[in-house]
XYZ file of C-alpha atoms in Angstrom:
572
model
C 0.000 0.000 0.000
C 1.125 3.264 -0.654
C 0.442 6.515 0.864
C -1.959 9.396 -0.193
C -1.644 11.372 -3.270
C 0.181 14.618 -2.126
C -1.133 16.414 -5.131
C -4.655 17.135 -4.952
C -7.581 15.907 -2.773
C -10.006 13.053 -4.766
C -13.405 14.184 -5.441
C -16.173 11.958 -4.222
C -17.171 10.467 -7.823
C -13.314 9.777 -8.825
C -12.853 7.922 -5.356
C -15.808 5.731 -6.021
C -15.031 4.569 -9.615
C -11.436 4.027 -8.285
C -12.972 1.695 -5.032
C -14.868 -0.330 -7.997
C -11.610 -0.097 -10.199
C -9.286 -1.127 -7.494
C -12.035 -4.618 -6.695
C -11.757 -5.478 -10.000
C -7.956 -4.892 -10.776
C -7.345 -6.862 -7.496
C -9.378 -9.986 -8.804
C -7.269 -9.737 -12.010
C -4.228 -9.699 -10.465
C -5.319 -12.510 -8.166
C -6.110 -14.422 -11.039
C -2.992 -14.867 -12.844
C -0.838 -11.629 -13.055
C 2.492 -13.462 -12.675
C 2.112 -16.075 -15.079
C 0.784 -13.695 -17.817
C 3.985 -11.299 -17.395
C 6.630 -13.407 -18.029
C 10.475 -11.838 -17.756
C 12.341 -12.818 -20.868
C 15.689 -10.516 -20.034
C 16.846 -8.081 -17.422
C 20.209 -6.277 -17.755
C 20.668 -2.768 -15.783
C 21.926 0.875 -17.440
C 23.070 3.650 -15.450
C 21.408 2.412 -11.743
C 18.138 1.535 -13.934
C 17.212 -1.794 -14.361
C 15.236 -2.800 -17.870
C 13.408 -5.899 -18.225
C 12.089 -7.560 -20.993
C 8.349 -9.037 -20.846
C 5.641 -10.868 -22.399
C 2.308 -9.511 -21.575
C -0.895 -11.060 -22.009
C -3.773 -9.448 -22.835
C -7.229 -10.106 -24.039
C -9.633 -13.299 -24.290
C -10.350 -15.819 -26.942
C -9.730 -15.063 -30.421
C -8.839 -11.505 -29.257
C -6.171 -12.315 -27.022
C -2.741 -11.294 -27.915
C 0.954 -10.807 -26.340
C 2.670 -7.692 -26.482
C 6.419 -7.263 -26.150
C 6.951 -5.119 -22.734
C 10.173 -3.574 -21.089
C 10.006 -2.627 -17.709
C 12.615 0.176 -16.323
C 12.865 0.365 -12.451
C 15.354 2.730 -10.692
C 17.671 1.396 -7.814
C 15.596 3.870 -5.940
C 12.292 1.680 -6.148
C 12.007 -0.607 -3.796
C 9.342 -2.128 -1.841
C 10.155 -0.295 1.418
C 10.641 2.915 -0.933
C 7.780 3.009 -3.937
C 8.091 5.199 -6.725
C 5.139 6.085 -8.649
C 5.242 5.034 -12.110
C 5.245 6.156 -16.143
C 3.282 4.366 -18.681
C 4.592 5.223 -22.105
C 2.812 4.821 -25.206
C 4.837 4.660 -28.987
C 3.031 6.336 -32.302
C 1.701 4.564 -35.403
C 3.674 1.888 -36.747
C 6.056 1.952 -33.960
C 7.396 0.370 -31.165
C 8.726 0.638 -27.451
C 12.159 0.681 -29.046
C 11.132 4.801 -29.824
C 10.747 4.849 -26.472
C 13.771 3.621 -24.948
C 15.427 7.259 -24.473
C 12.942 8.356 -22.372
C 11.816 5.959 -20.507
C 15.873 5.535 -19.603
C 15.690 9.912 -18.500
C 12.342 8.712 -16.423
C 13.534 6.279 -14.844
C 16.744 8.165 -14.737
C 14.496 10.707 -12.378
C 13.165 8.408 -9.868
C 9.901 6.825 -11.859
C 8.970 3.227 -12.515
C 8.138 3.332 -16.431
C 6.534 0.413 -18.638
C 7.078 0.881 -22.206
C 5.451 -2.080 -24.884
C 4.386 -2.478 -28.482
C 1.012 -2.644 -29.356
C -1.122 -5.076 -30.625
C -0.697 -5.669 -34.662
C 2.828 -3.569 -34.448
C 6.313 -4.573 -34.106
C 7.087 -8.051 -32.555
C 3.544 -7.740 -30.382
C 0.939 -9.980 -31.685
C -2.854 -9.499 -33.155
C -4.658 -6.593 -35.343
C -4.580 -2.922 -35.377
C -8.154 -1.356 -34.643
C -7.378 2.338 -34.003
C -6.835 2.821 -30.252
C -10.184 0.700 -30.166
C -11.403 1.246 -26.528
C -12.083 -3.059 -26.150
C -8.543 -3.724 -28.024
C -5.810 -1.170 -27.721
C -6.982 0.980 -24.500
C -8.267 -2.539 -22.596
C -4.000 -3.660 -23.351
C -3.172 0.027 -21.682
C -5.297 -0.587 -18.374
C -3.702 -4.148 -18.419
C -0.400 -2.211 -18.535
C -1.735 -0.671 -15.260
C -2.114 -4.415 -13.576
C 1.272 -5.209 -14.537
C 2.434 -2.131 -12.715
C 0.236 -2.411 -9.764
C 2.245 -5.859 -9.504
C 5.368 -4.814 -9.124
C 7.166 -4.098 -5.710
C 8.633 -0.811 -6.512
C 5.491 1.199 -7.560
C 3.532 3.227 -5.257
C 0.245 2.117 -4.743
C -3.115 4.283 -3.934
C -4.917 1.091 -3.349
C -5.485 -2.657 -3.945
C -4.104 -2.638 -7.750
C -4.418 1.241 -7.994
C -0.849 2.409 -9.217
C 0.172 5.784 -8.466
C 0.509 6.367 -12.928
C 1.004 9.010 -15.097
C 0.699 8.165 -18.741
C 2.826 9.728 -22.094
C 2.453 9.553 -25.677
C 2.544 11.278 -28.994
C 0.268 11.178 -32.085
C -1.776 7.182 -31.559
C 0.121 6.761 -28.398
C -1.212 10.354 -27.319
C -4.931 9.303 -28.216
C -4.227 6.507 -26.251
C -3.341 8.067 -23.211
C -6.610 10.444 -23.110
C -8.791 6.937 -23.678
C -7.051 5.550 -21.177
C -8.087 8.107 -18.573
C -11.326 8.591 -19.932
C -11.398 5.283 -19.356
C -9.467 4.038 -16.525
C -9.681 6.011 -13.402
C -6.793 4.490 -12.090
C -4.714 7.061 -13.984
C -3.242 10.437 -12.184
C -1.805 12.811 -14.916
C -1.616 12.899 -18.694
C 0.818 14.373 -21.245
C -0.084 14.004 -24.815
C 1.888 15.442 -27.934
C 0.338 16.074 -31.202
C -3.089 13.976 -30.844
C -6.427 14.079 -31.992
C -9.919 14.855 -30.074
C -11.945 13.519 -32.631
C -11.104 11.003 -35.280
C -13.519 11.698 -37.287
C -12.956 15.700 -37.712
C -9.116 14.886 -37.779
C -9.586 12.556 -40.971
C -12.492 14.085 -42.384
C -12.317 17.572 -41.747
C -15.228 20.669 -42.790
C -14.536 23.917 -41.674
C -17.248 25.206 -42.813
C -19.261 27.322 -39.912
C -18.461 29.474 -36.781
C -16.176 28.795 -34.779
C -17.769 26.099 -32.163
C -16.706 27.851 -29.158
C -15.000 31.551 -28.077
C -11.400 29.273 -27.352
C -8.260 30.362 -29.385
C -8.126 27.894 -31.525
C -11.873 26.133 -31.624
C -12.836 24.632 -35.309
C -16.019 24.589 -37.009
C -17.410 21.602 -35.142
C -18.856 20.218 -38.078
C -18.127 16.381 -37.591
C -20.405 14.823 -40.415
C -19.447 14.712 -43.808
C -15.920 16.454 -44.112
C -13.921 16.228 -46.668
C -11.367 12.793 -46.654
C -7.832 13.816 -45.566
C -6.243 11.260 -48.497
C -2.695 11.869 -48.834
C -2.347 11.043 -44.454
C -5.084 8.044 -44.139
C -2.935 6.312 -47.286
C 0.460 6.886 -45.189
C -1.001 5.737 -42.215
C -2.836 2.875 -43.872
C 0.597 1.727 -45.393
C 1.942 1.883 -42.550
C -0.433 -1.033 -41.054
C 1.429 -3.555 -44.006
C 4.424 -3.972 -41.605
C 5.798 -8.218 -41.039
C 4.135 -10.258 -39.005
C 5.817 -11.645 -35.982
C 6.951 -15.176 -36.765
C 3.565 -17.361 -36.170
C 1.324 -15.195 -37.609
C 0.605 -14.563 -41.553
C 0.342 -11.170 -43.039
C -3.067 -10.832 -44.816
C -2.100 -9.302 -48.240
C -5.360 -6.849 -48.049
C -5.605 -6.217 -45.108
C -1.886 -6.023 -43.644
C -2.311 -6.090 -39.987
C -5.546 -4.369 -39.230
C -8.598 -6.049 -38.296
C -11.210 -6.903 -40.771
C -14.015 -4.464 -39.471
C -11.483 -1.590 -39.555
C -9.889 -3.039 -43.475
C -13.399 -2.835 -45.168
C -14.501 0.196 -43.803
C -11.015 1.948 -44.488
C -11.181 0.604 -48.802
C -14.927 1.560 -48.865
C -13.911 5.156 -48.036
C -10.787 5.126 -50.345
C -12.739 3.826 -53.069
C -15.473 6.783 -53.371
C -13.568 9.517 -51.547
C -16.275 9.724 -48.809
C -16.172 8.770 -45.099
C -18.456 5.825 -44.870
C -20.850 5.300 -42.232
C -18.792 2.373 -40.926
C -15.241 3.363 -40.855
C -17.211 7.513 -38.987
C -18.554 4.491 -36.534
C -14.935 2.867 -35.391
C -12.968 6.276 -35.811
C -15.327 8.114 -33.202
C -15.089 5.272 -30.890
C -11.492 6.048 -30.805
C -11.663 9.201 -30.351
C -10.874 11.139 -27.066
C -14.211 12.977 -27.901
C -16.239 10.364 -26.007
C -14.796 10.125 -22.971
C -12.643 13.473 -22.566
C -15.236 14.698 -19.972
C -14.291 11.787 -17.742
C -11.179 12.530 -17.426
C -10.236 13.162 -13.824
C -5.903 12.957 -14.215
C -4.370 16.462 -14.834
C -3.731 16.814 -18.342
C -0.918 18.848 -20.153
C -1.323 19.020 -24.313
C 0.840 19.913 -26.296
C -0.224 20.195 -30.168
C 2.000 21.403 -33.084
C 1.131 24.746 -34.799
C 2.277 23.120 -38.432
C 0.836 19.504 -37.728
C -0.762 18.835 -40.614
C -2.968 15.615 -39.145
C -4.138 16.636 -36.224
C -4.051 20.889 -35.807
C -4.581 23.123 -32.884
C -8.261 22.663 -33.176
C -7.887 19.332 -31.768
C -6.165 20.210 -28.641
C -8.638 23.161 -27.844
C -11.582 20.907 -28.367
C -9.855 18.062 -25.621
C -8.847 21.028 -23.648
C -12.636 22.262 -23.260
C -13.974 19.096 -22.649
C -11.501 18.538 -19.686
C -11.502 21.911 -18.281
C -15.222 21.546 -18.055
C -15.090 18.196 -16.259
C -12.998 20.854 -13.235
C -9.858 18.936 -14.304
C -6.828 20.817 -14.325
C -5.369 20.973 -17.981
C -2.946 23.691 -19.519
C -2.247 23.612 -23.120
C 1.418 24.477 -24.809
C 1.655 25.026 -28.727
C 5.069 24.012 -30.506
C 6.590 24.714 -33.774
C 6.432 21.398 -34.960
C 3.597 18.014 -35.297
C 3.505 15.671 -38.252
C 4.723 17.099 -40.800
C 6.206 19.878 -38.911
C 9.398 18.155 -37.339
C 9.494 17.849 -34.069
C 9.623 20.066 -30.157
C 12.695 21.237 -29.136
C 13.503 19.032 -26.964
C 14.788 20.975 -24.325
C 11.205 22.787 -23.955
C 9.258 19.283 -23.915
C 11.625 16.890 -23.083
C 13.603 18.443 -19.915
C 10.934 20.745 -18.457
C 7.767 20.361 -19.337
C 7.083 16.585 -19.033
C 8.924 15.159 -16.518
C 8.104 18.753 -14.468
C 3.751 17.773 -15.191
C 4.780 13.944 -13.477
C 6.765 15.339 -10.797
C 4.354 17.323 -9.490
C 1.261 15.377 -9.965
C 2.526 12.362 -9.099
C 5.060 12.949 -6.384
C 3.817 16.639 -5.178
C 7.840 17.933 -6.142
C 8.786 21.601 -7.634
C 6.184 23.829 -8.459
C 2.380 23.761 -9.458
C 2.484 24.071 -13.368
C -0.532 25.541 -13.410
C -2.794 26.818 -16.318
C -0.633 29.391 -18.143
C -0.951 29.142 -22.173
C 2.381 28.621 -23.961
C 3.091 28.812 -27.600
C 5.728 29.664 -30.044
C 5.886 32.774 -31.962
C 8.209 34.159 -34.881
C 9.536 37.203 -32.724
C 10.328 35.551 -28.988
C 10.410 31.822 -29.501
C 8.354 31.021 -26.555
C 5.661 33.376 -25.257
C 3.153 33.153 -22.037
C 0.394 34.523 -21.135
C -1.754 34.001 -17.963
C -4.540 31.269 -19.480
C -5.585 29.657 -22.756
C -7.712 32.515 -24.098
C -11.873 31.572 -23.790
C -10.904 28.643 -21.406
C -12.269 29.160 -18.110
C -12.802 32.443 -16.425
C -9.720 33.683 -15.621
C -8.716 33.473 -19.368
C -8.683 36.382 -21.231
C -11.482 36.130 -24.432
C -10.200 35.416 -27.716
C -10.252 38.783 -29.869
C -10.717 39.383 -33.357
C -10.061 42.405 -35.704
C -11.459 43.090 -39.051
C -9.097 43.268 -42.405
C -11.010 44.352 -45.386
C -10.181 42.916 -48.377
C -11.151 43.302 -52.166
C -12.193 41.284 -55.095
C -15.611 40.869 -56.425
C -17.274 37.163 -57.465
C -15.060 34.877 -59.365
C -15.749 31.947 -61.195
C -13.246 29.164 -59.798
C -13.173 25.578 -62.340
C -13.095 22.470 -60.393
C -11.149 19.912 -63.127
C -12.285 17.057 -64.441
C -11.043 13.850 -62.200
C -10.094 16.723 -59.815
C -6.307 17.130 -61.733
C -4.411 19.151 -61.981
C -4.901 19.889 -58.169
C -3.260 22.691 -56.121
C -1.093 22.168 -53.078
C -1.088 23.585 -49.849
C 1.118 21.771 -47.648
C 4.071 19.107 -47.546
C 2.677 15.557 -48.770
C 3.572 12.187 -46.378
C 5.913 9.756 -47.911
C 6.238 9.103 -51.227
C 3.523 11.141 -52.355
C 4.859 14.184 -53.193
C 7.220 13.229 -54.981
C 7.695 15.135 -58.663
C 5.578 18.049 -57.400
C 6.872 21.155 -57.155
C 8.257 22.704 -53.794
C 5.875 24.569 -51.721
C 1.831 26.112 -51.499
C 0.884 26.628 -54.897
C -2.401 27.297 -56.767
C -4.157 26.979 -60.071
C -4.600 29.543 -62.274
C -8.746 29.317 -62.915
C -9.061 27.277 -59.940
C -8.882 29.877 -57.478
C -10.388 32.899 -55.927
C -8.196 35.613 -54.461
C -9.026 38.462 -52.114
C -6.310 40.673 -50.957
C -6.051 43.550 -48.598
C -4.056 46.354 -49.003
C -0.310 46.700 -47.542
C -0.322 46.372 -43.699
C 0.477 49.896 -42.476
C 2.617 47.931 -38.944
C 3.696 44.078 -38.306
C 0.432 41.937 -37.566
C 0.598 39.064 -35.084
C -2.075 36.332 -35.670
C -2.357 33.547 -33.079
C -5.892 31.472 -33.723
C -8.402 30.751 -35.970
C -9.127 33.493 -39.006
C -12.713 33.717 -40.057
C -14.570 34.858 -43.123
C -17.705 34.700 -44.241
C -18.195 33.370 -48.236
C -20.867 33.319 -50.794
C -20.706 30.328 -52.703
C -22.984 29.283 -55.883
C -22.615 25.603 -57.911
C -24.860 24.145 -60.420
C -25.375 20.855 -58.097
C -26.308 22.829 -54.659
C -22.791 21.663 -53.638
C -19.080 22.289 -53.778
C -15.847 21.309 -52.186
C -13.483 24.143 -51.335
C -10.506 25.008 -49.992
C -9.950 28.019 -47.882
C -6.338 29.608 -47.069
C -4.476 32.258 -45.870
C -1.409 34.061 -47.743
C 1.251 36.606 -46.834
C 2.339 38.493 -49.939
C 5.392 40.380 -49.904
C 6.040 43.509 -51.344
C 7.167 42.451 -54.715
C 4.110 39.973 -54.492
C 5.943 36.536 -53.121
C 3.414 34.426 -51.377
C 3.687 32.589 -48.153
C 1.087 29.988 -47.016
C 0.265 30.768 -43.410
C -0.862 27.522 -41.754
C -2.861 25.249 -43.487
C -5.824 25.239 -46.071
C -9.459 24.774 -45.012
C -11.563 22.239 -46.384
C -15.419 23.075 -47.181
C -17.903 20.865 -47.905
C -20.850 23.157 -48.743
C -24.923 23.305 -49.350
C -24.967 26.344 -51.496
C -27.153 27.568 -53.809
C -27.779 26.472 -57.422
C -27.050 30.374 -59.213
C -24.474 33.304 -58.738
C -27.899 35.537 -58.144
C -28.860 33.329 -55.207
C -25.428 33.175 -53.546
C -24.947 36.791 -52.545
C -27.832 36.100 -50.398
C -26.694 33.424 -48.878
C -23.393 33.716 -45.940
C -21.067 30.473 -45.562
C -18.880 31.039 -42.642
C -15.651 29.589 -42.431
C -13.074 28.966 -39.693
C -9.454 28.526 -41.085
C -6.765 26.308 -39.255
C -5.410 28.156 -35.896
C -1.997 29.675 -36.702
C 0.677 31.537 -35.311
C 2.233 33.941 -38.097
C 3.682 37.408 -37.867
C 3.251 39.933 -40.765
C 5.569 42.429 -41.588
C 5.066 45.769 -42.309
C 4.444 46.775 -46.412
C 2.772 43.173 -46.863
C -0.556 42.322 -47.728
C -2.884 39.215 -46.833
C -4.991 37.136 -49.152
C -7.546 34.741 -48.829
C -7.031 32.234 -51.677
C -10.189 29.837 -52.060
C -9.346 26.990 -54.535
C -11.388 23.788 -55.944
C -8.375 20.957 -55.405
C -5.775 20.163 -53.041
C -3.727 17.251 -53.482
C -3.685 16.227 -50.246
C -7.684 15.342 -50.089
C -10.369 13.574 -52.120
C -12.865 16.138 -53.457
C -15.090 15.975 -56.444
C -14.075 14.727 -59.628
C -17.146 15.367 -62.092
C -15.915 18.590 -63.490
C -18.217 21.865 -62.480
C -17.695 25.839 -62.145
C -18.563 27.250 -58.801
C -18.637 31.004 -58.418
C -16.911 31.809 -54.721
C -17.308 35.962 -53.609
C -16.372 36.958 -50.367
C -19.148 39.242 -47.750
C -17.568 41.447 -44.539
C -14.055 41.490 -43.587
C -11.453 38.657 -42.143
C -11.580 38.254 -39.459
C -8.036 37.872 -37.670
C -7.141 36.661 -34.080
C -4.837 39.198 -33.061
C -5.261 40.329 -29.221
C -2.990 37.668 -28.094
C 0.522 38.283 -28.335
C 0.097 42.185 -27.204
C 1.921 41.625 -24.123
C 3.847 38.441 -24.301
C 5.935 37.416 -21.214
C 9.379 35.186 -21.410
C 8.829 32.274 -19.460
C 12.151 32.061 -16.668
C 15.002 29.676 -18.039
């Protein structure tokens, strides 16, 4: 037994579901922990001992073993617990990415589990997603393992004191684990998704959902299918077998269910009904608002998977729940590179575990940090609309001019512009960098900035949109021109999926509002913004039967731009 959490007092409902967690973990364990987690190797590293395991997981036909290493510090002992780090590896990896930190973790006094998951590396069975009865029921049985171990501080009967870590799928996995497991304490995830099914399918078209820096559209029906990044990812699901088990040459690695639904919606272009059904199960979405663990995100302001609107939608739902949670935006996410690793990797994460789950240093708190052009890092006291000591996100009008224009959309939807860096292979033979095509686009420019603009959210606009079907597919974005007319995408297009109306007569009575990607971008002086609205991007499936829409735009942009007035330098 261990003792009390120093960090913050239970509330009565988390206490409860952990008294009900704790009866049922204990049965588990009493059942057969020891022979499911069997040692294959041991061999110490700097006063930190890593050992290899086999961990058993699942029933039936569903049952699978994933390849574990545990890392326990001379430090943990029986008479001396240490509370412990569960550590979760993206996509297509394994716990070999891993190794480095869970070594510094350990390195700092924790008890950290790394392991492969199912249908990846040398683990066995299918990928489904971060499926809450698959991937997140192997996490909590991560938790069992650690609640069996000598050296890891217990809150009760096979309650480990646990903080849980990943990036991209294994940052998904750690909010579905504490949405779903109340056994876990505190949460850092890197450049993750709320919702699947916005992530992969994206519309931007509408309001903002909420008065947060960086809140999307919140339309989470029929988007339009992020191609170019479900293809890498799918490849990535083709990986060997371990020895014993075949390779299905359709399928690769992921289960059936999850297979068919993924080439129904490759083969039209359009999210199926199916495959919207499995990705919002595995989406942090459904259970964010159960999360009880302090929770630190950390989202990249060029990923070009999962953007900013991802984190502020998690960050809402937790911060609503009365769950601590403070959000951080880097320079990098998929796509993007990665976080220095000096501002994630030596302060911020092991400082979030120290503190919740040993009470050490000081209280992180809710500040809101994010990287700009001019300071590198900036601060300010809360994430803007988030709770009410959080300053409200503020907007200011930029006019900008051009009348209606008629934009094509191509037959078979070639040739198609490009608006950001394509995964893989996929980009190859393309020229570098954002550009557009001529008759496929709608421009609206403002006139030269008069001083420097700082933009840190999500821009607005409102357009009026005509086709000959009632529909379109669009794609909304955001340019810096420079005085001798150089453009420079700032952040990432928007994709529309739109109702509109049937003739250009109709459309100027009719407002589409649309919420581009949350940036962070500063203007200089002498240049001049323009919002670009195009028919194709290479990097989604949109329409191929060929059609002219006519695209004008009503009111001003609207630009987040209160934010970095007063920045403050976070200490060294």
């Amino acid at each position: 037994m261990g003792t009390a959490n120093p960090r913050l007092p239970r509330r009565p409902g988390r206490a409860l579901r952990r008294a009900a967690a704790a009866v049922l973990t204990a049965a588990a364990l009493a059942a057969g922990l020891a022979a499911s987690a069997q040692p294959a190797d041991a061999a110490p590293t700097g006063g930190v001992t890593a050992t290899d395991l086999w961990v058993d997981s699942g029933a039936g036909a569903d049952a699978v073993r994933l390849d574990t290493t545990v890392y326990v510090p001379a430090s943990a002992t029986a008479q001396t617990p240490a509370p412990a780090i569960l550590l979760a590896h993206g996509f297509g990896g394994t716990k070999a990415s891993l190794t480095g930190r869970a070594l510094d973790l350990a390195g700092r006094g924790f008890v950290v589990v790394t392991y492969t998951a199912r249908g990846m590396g040398q683990s066995t069975g299918t990928i489904s997603i971060d499926a809450p009865q698959y991937e997140v029921a192997d996490a909590s049985r991560m938790l069992d393992v650690l609640a069996g171990l000598p050296g890891v501080l217990l809150d009760g009967p096979g309650d480990p004191r646990v903080g849980v870590h990943g990036g991209s799928y294994g940052g998904g996995l750690s909010l579905l684990l504490a949405g779903h497991d109340p056994r876990v304490d505190a949460v850092v995830a890197v450049n993750t998704w709320n919702s699947l099914v916005s992530a992969l399918a994206p519309n931007s078209a509408g309001p903002p959902e909420a008065d947060t820096l960086a809140a999307g559209a919140g339309v989470d029906d029929d988007g339009v299918w992020k191609q170019a990044w479900a293809e890498h990812f799918w490849q990535a699901g083709f990986q060997p077998a371990p020895p014993g088990e075949q390779l299905d040459p359709t399928c690769g690695r992921f289960r059936p269910e999850y297979c068919q639904a993924y080439l129904a919606t490759a083969q039209t272009g359009r999210l199926t009904e199916q495959l919207r059904t499995l990705l919002a199960a595995s989406s942090p979405a459904t259970v964010a608002g159960d999360i009880t663990a302090p929770t630190l995100l950390v989202q990249g302001e060029g990923d070009l998977v999962f953007g900013l609107s991802e984190a502020d939608a998690t960050a809402r739902a937790i911060a609503a729940a009365g769950t601590p949670v403070k959000v951080v935006w880097h320079p990098g996410g998929h796509g993007a590179g990665q976080p220095p690793a000096q501002q994630l990797d030596a302060s911020l994460l092991p400082a979030w575990f120290d503190f919740y789950l040993r009470g050490r240093g000081p209280n992180p708190g809710s500040s809101f940090d994010y990287a700009t052009d001019a300071t590198g890092v900036a601060t300010v006291a809360g994430y803007p609309g988030l709770g009410p000591a959080a300053a409200a996100t503020q907007r200011t009008g930029l006019p900008l001019t051009g009348g209606p224009q008629p934009v094509l959309n191509p037959a078979g939807g070639t040739p198609a512009a490009v608006s950001t860096p394509l995964p893989g292979d996929l980009g190859r033979g393309r020229p570098s960098g954002a550009y557009d095509i001529p008759g496929q686009t709608a421009v609206f420019d403002s006139a030269p900035l008069g001083e420097p603009l700082d933009i840190a959210g999500s821009p607005v606009a409102q357009l009026q949109v005509s086709s000959p079907s009632g529909e379109a597919v669009l794609f909304a974005k955001l340019y810096a021109l420079d005085p001798a007319g150089q453009a420079t995408l700032l952040g990432q297009a928007a994709p529309l999926r739109l109702t509109t109306s049937t003739t250009a007569a109709a459309a100027g009575a009719v407002l589409q509002p649309v919420t581009l990607p949350a940036l962070v971008a500063t203007v200089p002086a002498g240049h001049r913004l323009r919002l670009a609205v195009a028919s194709t991007d290479a990097g989604y499936a949109g329409p191929t039967a060929p059609a002219t829409y006519q695209v004008g735009l009503a009111g001003d942009l609207q630009l987040p731009t209160g934010l970095t007035a007063d920045p403050v330098q976070p200490p060294d």
